[in-house]
Short mmCIF file of C-alpha atoms and ligand atoms in Angstrom, two decimals:
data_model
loop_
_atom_site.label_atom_id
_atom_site.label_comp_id
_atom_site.label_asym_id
_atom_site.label_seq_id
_atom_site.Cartn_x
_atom_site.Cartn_y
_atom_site.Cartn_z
CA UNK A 1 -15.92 29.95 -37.22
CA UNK A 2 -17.29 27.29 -34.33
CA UNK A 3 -18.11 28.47 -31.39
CA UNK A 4 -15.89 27.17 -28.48
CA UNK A 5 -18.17 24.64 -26.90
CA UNK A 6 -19.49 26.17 -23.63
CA UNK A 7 -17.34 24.31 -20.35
CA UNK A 8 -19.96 22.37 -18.31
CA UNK A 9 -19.62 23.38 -15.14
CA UNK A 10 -19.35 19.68 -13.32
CA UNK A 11 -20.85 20.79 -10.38
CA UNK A 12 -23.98 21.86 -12.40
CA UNK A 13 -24.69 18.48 -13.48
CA UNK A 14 -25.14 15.29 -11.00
CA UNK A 15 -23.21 13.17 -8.86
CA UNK A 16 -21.71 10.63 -10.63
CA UNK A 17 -24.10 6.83 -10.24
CA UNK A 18 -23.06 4.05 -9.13
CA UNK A 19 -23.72 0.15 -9.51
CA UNK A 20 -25.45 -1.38 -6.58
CA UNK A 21 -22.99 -4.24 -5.99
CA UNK A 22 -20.56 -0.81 -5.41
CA UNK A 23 -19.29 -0.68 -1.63
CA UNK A 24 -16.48 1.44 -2.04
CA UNK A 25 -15.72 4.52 0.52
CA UNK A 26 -16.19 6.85 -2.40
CA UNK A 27 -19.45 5.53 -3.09
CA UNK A 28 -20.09 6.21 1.11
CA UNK A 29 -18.67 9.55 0.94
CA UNK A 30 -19.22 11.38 -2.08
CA UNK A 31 -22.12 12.99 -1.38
CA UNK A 32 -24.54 15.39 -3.64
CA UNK A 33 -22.94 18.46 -0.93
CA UNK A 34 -19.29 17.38 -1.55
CA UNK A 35 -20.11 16.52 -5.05
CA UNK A 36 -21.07 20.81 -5.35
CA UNK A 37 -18.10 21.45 -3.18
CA UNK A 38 -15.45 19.72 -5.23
CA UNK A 39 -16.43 19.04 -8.46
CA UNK A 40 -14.34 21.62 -10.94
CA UNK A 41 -11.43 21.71 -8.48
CA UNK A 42 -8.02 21.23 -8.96
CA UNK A 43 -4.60 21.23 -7.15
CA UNK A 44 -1.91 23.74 -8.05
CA UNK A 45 -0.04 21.01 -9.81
CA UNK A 46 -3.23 20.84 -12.33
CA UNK A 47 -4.26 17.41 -10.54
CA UNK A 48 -7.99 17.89 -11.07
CA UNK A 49 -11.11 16.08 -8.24
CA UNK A 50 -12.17 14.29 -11.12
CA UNK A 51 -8.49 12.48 -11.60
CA UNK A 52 -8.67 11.57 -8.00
CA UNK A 53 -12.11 10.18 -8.13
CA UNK A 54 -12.15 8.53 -11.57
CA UNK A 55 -10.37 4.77 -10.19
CA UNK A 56 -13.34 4.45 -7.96
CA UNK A 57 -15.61 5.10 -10.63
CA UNK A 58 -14.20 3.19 -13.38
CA UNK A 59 -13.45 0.22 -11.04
CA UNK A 60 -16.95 -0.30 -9.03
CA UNK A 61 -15.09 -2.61 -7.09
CA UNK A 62 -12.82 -0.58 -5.76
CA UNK A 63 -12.20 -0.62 -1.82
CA UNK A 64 -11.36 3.03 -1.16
CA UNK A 65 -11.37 4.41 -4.46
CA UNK A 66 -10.00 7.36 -4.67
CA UNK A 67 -5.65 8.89 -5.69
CA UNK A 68 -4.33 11.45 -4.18
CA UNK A 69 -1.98 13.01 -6.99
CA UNK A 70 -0.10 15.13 -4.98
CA UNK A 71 0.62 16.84 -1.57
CA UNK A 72 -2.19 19.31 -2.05
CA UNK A 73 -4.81 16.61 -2.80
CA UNK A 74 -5.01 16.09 0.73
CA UNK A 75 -6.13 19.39 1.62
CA UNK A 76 -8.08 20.89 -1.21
CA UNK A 77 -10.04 17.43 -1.68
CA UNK A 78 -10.49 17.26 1.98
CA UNK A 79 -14.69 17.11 2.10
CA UNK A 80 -13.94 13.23 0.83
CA UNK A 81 -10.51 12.88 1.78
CA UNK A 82 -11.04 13.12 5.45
CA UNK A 83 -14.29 11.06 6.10
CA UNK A 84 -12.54 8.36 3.82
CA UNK A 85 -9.30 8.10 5.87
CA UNK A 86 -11.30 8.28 9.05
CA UNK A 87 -13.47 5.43 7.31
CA UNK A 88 -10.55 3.36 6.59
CA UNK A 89 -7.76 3.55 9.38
CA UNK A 90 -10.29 4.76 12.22
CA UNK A 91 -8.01 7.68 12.71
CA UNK A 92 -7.96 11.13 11.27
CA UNK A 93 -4.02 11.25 13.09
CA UNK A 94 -2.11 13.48 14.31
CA UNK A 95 0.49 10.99 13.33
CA UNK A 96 3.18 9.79 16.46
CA UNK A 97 6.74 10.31 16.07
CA UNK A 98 8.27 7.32 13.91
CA UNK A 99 9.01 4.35 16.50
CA UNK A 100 11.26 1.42 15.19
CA UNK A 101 12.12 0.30 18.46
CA UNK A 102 12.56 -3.67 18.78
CA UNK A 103 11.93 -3.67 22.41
CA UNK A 104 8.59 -3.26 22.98
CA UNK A 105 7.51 -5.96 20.01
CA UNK A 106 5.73 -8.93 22.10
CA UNK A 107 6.45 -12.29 21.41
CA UNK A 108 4.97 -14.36 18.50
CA UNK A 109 3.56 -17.38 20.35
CA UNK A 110 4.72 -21.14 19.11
CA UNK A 111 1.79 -21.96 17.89
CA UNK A 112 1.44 -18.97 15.64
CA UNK A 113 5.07 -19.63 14.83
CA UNK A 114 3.86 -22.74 13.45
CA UNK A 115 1.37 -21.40 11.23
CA UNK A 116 3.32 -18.67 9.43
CA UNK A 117 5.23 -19.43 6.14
CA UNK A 118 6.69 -15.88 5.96
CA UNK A 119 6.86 -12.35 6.82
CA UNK A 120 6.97 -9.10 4.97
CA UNK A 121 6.63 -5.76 6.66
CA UNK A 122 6.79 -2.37 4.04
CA UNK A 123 6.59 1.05 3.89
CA UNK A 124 5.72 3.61 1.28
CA UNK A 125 7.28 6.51 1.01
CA UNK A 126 6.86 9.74 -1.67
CA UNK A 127 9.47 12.19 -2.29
CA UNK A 128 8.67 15.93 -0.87
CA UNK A 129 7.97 18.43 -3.57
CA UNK A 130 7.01 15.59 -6.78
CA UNK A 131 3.35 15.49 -7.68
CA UNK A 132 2.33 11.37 -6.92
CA UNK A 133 2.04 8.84 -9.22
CA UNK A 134 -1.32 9.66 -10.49
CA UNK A 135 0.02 13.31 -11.79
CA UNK A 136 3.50 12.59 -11.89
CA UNK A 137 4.96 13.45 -15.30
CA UNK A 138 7.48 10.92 -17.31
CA UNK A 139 10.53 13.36 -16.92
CA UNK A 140 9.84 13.90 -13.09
CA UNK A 141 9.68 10.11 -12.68
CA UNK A 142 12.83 9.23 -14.08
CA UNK A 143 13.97 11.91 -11.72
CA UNK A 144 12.98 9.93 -9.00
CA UNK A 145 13.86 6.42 -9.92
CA UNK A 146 17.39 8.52 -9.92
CA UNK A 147 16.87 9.77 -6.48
CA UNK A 148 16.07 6.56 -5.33
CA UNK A 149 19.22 4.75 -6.82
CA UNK A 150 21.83 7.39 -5.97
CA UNK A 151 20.33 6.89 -1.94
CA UNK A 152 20.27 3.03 -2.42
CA UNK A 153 23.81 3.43 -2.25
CA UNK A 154 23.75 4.44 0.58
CA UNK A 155 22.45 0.84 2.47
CA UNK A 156 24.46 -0.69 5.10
CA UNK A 157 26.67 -3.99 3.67
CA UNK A 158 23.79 -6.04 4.72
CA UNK A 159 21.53 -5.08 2.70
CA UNK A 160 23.15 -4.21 -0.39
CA UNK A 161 22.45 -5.65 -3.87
CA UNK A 162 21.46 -4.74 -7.37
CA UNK A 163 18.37 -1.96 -9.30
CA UNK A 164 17.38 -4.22 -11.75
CA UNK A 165 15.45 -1.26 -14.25
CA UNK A 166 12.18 -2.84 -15.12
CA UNK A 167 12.48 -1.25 -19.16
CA UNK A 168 15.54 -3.82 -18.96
CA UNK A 169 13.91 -6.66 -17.05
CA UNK A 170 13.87 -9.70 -19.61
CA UNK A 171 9.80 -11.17 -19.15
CA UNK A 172 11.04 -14.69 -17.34
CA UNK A 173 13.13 -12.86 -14.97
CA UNK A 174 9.68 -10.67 -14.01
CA UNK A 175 7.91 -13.67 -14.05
CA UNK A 176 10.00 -15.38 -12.08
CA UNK A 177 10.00 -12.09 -9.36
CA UNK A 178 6.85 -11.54 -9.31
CA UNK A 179 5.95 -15.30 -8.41
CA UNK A 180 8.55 -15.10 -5.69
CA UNK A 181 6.53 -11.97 -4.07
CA UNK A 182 9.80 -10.26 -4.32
CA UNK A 183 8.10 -7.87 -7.49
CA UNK A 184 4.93 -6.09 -8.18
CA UNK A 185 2.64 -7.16 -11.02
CA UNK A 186 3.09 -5.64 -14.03
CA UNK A 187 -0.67 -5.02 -14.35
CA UNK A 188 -3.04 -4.05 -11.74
CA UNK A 189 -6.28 -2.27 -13.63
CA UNK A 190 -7.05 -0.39 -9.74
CA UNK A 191 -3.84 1.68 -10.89
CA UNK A 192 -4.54 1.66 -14.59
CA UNK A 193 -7.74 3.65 -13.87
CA UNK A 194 -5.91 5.89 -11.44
CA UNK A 195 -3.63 6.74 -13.79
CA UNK A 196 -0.78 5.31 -12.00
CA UNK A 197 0.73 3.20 -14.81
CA UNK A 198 1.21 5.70 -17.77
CA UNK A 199 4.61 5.62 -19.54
CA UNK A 200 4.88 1.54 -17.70
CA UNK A 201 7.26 0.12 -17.33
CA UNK A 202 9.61 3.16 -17.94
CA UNK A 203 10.98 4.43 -14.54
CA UNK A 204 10.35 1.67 -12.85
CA UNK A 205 12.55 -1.10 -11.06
CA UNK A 206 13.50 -3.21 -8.47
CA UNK A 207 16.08 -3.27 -5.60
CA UNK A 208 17.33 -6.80 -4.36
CA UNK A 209 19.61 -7.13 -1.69
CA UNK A 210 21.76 -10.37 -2.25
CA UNK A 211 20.22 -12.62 -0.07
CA UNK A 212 16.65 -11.46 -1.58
CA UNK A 213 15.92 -10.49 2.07
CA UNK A 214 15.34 -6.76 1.19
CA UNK A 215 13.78 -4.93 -1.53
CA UNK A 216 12.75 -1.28 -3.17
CA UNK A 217 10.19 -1.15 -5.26
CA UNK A 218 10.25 2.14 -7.79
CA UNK A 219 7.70 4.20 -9.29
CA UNK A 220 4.95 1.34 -8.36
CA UNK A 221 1.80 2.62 -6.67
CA UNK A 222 4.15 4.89 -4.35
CA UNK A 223 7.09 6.39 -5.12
CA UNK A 224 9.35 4.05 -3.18
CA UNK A 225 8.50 0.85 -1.15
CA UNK A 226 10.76 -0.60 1.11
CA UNK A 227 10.29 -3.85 2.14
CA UNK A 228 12.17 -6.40 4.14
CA UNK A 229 10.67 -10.59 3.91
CA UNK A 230 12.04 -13.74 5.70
CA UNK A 231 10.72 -17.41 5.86
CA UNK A 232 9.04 -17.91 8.79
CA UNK A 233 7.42 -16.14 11.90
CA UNK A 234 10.44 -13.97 13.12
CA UNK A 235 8.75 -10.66 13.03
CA UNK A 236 11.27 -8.97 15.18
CA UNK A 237 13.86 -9.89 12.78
CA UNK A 238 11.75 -8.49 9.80
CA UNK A 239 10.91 -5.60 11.39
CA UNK A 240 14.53 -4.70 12.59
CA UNK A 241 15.78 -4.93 8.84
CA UNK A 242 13.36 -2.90 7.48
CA UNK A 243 14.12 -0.28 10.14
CA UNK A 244 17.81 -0.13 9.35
CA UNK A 245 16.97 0.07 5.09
CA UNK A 246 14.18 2.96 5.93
CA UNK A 247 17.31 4.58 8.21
CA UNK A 248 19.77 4.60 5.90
CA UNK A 249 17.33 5.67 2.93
CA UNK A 250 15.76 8.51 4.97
CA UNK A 251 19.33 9.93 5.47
CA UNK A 252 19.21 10.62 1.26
CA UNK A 253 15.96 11.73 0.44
CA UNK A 254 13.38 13.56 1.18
CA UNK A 255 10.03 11.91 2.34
CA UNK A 256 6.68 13.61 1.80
CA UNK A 257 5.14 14.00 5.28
CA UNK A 258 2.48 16.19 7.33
CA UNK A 259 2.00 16.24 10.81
CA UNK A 260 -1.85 15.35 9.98
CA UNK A 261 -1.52 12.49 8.07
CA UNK A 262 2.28 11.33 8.65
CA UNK A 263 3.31 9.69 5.60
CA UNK A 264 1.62 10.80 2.71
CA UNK A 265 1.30 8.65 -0.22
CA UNK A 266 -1.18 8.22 -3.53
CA UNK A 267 -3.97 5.61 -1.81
CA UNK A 268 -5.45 6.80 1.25
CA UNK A 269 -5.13 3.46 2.72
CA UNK A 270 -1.42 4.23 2.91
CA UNK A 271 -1.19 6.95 5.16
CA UNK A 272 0.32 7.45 8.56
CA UNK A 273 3.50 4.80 8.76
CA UNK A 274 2.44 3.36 5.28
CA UNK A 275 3.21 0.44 7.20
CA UNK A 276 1.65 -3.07 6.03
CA UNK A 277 3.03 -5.87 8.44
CA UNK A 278 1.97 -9.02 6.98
CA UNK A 279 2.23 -13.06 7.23
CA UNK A 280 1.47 -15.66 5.41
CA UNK A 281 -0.61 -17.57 7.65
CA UNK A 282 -1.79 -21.06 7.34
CA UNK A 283 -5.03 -21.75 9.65
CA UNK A 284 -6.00 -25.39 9.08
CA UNK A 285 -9.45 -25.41 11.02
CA UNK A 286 -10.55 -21.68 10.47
CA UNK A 287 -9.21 -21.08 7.50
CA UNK A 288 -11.69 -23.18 6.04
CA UNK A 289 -14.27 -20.52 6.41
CA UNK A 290 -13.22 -17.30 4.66
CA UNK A 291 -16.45 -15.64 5.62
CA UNK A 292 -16.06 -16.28 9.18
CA UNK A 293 -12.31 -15.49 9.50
CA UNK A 294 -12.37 -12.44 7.59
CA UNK A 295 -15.10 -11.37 10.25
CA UNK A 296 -12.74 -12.36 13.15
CA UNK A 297 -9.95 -10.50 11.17
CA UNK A 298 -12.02 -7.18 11.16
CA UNK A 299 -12.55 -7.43 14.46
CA UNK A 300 -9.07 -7.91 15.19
CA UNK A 301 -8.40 -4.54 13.30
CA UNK A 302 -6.86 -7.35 10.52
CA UNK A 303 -7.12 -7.46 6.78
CA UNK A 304 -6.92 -10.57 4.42
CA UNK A 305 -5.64 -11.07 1.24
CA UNK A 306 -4.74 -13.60 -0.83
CA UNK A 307 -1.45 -15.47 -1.17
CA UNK A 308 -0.46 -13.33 -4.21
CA UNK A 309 -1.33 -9.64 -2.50
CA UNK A 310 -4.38 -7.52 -3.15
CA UNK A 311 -7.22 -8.66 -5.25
CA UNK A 312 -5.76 -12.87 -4.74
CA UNK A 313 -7.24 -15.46 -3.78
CA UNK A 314 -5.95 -17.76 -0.53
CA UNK A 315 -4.76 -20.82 -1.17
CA UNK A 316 -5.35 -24.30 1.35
CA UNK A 317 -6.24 -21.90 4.13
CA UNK A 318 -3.29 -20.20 3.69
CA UNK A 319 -3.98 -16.07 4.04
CA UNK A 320 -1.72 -12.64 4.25
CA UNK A 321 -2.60 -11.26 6.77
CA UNK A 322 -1.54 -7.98 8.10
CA UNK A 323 -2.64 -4.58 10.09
CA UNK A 324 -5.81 -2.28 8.56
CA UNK A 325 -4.43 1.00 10.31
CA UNK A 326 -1.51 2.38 9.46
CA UNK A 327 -2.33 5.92 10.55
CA UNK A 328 -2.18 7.43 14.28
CA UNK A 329 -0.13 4.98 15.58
CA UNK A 330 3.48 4.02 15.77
CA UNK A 331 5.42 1.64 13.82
CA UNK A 332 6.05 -0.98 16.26
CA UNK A 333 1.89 -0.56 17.38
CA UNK A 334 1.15 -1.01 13.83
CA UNK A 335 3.54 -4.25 14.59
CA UNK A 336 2.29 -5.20 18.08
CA UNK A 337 -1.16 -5.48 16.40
CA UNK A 338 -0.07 -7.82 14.14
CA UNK A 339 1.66 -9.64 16.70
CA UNK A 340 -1.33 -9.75 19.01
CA UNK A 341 -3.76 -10.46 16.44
CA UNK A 342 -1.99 -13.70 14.83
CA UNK A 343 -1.20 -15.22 18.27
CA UNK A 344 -5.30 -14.45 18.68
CA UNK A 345 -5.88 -16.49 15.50
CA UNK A 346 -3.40 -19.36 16.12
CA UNK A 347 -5.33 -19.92 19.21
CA UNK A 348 -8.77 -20.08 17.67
CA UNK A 349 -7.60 -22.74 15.44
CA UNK A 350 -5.93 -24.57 17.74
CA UNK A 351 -9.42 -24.70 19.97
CA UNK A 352 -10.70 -26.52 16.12
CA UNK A 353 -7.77 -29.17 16.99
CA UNK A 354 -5.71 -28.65 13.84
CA UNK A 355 -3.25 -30.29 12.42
CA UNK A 356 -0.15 -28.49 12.28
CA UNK A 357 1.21 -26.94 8.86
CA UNK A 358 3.99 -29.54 8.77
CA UNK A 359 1.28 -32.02 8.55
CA UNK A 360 -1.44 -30.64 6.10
P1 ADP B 1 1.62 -4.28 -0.84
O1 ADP B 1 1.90 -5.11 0.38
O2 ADP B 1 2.86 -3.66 -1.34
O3 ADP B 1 0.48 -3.35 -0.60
P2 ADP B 1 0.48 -6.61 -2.20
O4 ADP B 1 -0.55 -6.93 -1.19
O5 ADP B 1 0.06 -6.67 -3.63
O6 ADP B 1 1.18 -5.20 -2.07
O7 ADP B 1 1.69 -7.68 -1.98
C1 ADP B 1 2.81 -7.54 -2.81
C2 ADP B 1 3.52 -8.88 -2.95
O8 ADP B 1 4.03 -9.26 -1.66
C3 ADP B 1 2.58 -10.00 -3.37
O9 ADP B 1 3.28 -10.89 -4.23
C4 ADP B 1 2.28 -10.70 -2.08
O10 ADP B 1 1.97 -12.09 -2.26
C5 ADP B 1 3.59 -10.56 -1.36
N1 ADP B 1 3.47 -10.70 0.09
C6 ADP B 1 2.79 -9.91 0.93
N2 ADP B 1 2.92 -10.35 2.20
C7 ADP B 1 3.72 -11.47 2.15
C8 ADP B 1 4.24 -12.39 3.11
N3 ADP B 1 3.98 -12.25 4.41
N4 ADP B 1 5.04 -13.40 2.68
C9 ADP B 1 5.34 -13.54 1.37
N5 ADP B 1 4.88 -12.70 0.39
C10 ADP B 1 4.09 -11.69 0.79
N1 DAR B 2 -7.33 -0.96 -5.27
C1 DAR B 2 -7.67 0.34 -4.73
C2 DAR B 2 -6.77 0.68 -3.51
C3 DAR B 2 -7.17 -0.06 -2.26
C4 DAR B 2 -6.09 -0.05 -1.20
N2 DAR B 2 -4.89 -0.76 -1.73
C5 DAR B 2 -3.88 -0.11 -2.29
N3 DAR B 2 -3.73 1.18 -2.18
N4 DAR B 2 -3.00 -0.81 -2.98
C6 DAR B 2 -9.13 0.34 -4.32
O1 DAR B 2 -9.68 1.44 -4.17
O2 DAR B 2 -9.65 -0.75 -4.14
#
């Protein structure tokens, strides 16, 4: 009879290479000592290092590069955990109370007002005591997308609508979604390699109120997103209908949380409020230069991305733009920093002369 092959001990053999073009904060932070530290570990839920490392190395162009798979993750994988959220949101927390409160918002100048085409502010949100997405298995999922739809019952008249099961979505109607920004892509190979997509599109959906103005995504990257969009640059208005869907929803379930890390959901990047506040800007004069503007945008504590979400392109120097940190500060500071940093931007361009949007 064979012998059983003898387990290699990962941490016997060596860190993992990388290609040079790599720049992603698991390339930074996994070092030969956290390589020994973590390399055979694994959460209680069986979520092993190597499943929460393996997106980052698949995908050499990852960002961050690294899934949590559950609640544990975030302690036990801590050695890269921690310098990568630090990395990333320039925050290790603790996380502030939640803060939806309108008043404080600033205003959103006219000239900035004249430059955005819409506005979409989400959150992400995992349910307490479910392993993630990444180690999630297909009976606990459906468990959730049932969660979910028993609590969006629960939504005040004005936001109300249909789940429209993804399984049960015909392909132009998800074509048709997804080109409206109102539905995730149905392939996104970040997630693939994170394990994130097993069992697609079974237990997944999306919620549409009926005048499209608020969604729920289910079973994406997160367990839930909620996410309120409107034409235009009426942030306050955005942000005040997201605040009364997250109410209503947080009155039903169950969010994970920690007083650490706030919100705790499968990308790092997500932490805190899981907040991303975003517009679709258009900056005729410097918006031509991507380079350049995406350096002003870092320095505005800013990210781009294209006009179809992460991993787009912009289109006639037209970006989303929206807050980096989403962890250690408030909701509405995750807001005012939008805010401030697109009024910032509409005055840059309007020191190039531009021509309005109406007239490019
Ligand atoms: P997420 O914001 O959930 O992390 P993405 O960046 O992929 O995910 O964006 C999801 C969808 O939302 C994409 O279709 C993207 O174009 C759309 N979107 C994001 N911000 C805006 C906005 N301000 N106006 C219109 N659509 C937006
Ligand atoms: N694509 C993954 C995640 C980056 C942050 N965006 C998220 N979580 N959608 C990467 O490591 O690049």
């Amino acid at each position: 009879m064979k012998a059983p092959e003898k387990k290699i001990k990962l941490k016997e053999v060596s860190l993992p290479a990388f290609p040079g073009h790599c720049d992603s904060l698991l390339k930074k932070h996994l070092t030969a000592e956290v390589w020994a530290l973590l390399a055979d570990n694994s959460t209680e839920t069986g979520f092993t290092f190597q499943q929460a490392i393996c997106s980052g190395l698949e995908q050499p162009d990852s960002s961050v590069g690294v899934y949590a798979g559950d609640e544990e993750s975030y302690r036990l994988f801590a050695p890269l955990f921690r310098p990568i959220i630090e990395d990333y949101h320039g925050s290790l927390g603790p996380q502030p109370q939640t803060d939806f409160s309108l008043v404080a918002l600033p205003a959103v100048t006219s000239e900035a007002q004249a430059r955005v085409q819409s506005t979409r502010i989400r959150v992400g949100r995992n349910l307490a005591n479910f392993p993630m997405g990444p180690a999630i298995s297909r009976g606990q999922r459906l468990e959730v997308e049932g969660l979910i739809c028993d609590a969006l019952q629960n939504l005040p008249e004005s936001h109300q609508g249909k789940y429209f099961s993804l399984s049960a979505m015909p392909k132009e109607q998800e074509t048709d979604l997804v080109a409206r920004h109102l539905l995730f892509k149905n392939e996104d190979r970040f997630m693939a390699s994170g394990n994130l997509m097993r069992d697609w599109p079974e237990g997944r959906g999306l919620f549409l109120s009926r005048d499209e103005s608020f969604s729920a995504w289910v079973n994406e990257e997160d367990q839930l997103r909620i996410i309120a969009m409107k034409r235009g640059g009426d942030v306050k208005a955005v942000f005040a209908l997201l605040a009364d869907g997250v109410a209503a929803l947080s009155e039903k379930l169950d969010f994970s949380f920690s007083e650490e890390f706030g919100y705790l959901a499968s990308c790092p990047s997500n932490l805190g409020t899981s907040m991303r506040a975003s517009v679709h800007m258009t900056l005729p004069v410097i918006g031509q230069d991507e380079a350049s503007l995406k350096q002003q945008a870092d320095a505005l504590g800013l990210q781009l991305r294209g006009v179809h979400g992460e991993h787009s392109a912009s289109e006639d120097a037209t970006y989303d733009i929206s807050n980096q940190m989403r962890l250690g500060v408030t909701e509405v500071e995750a807001v005012t920093h939008l805010i401030s940093g697109i009024n910032h931007l509409a005055a840059l361009d309007i020191e190039g002369k531009p021509k309005m949007v109406g007239d490019l």
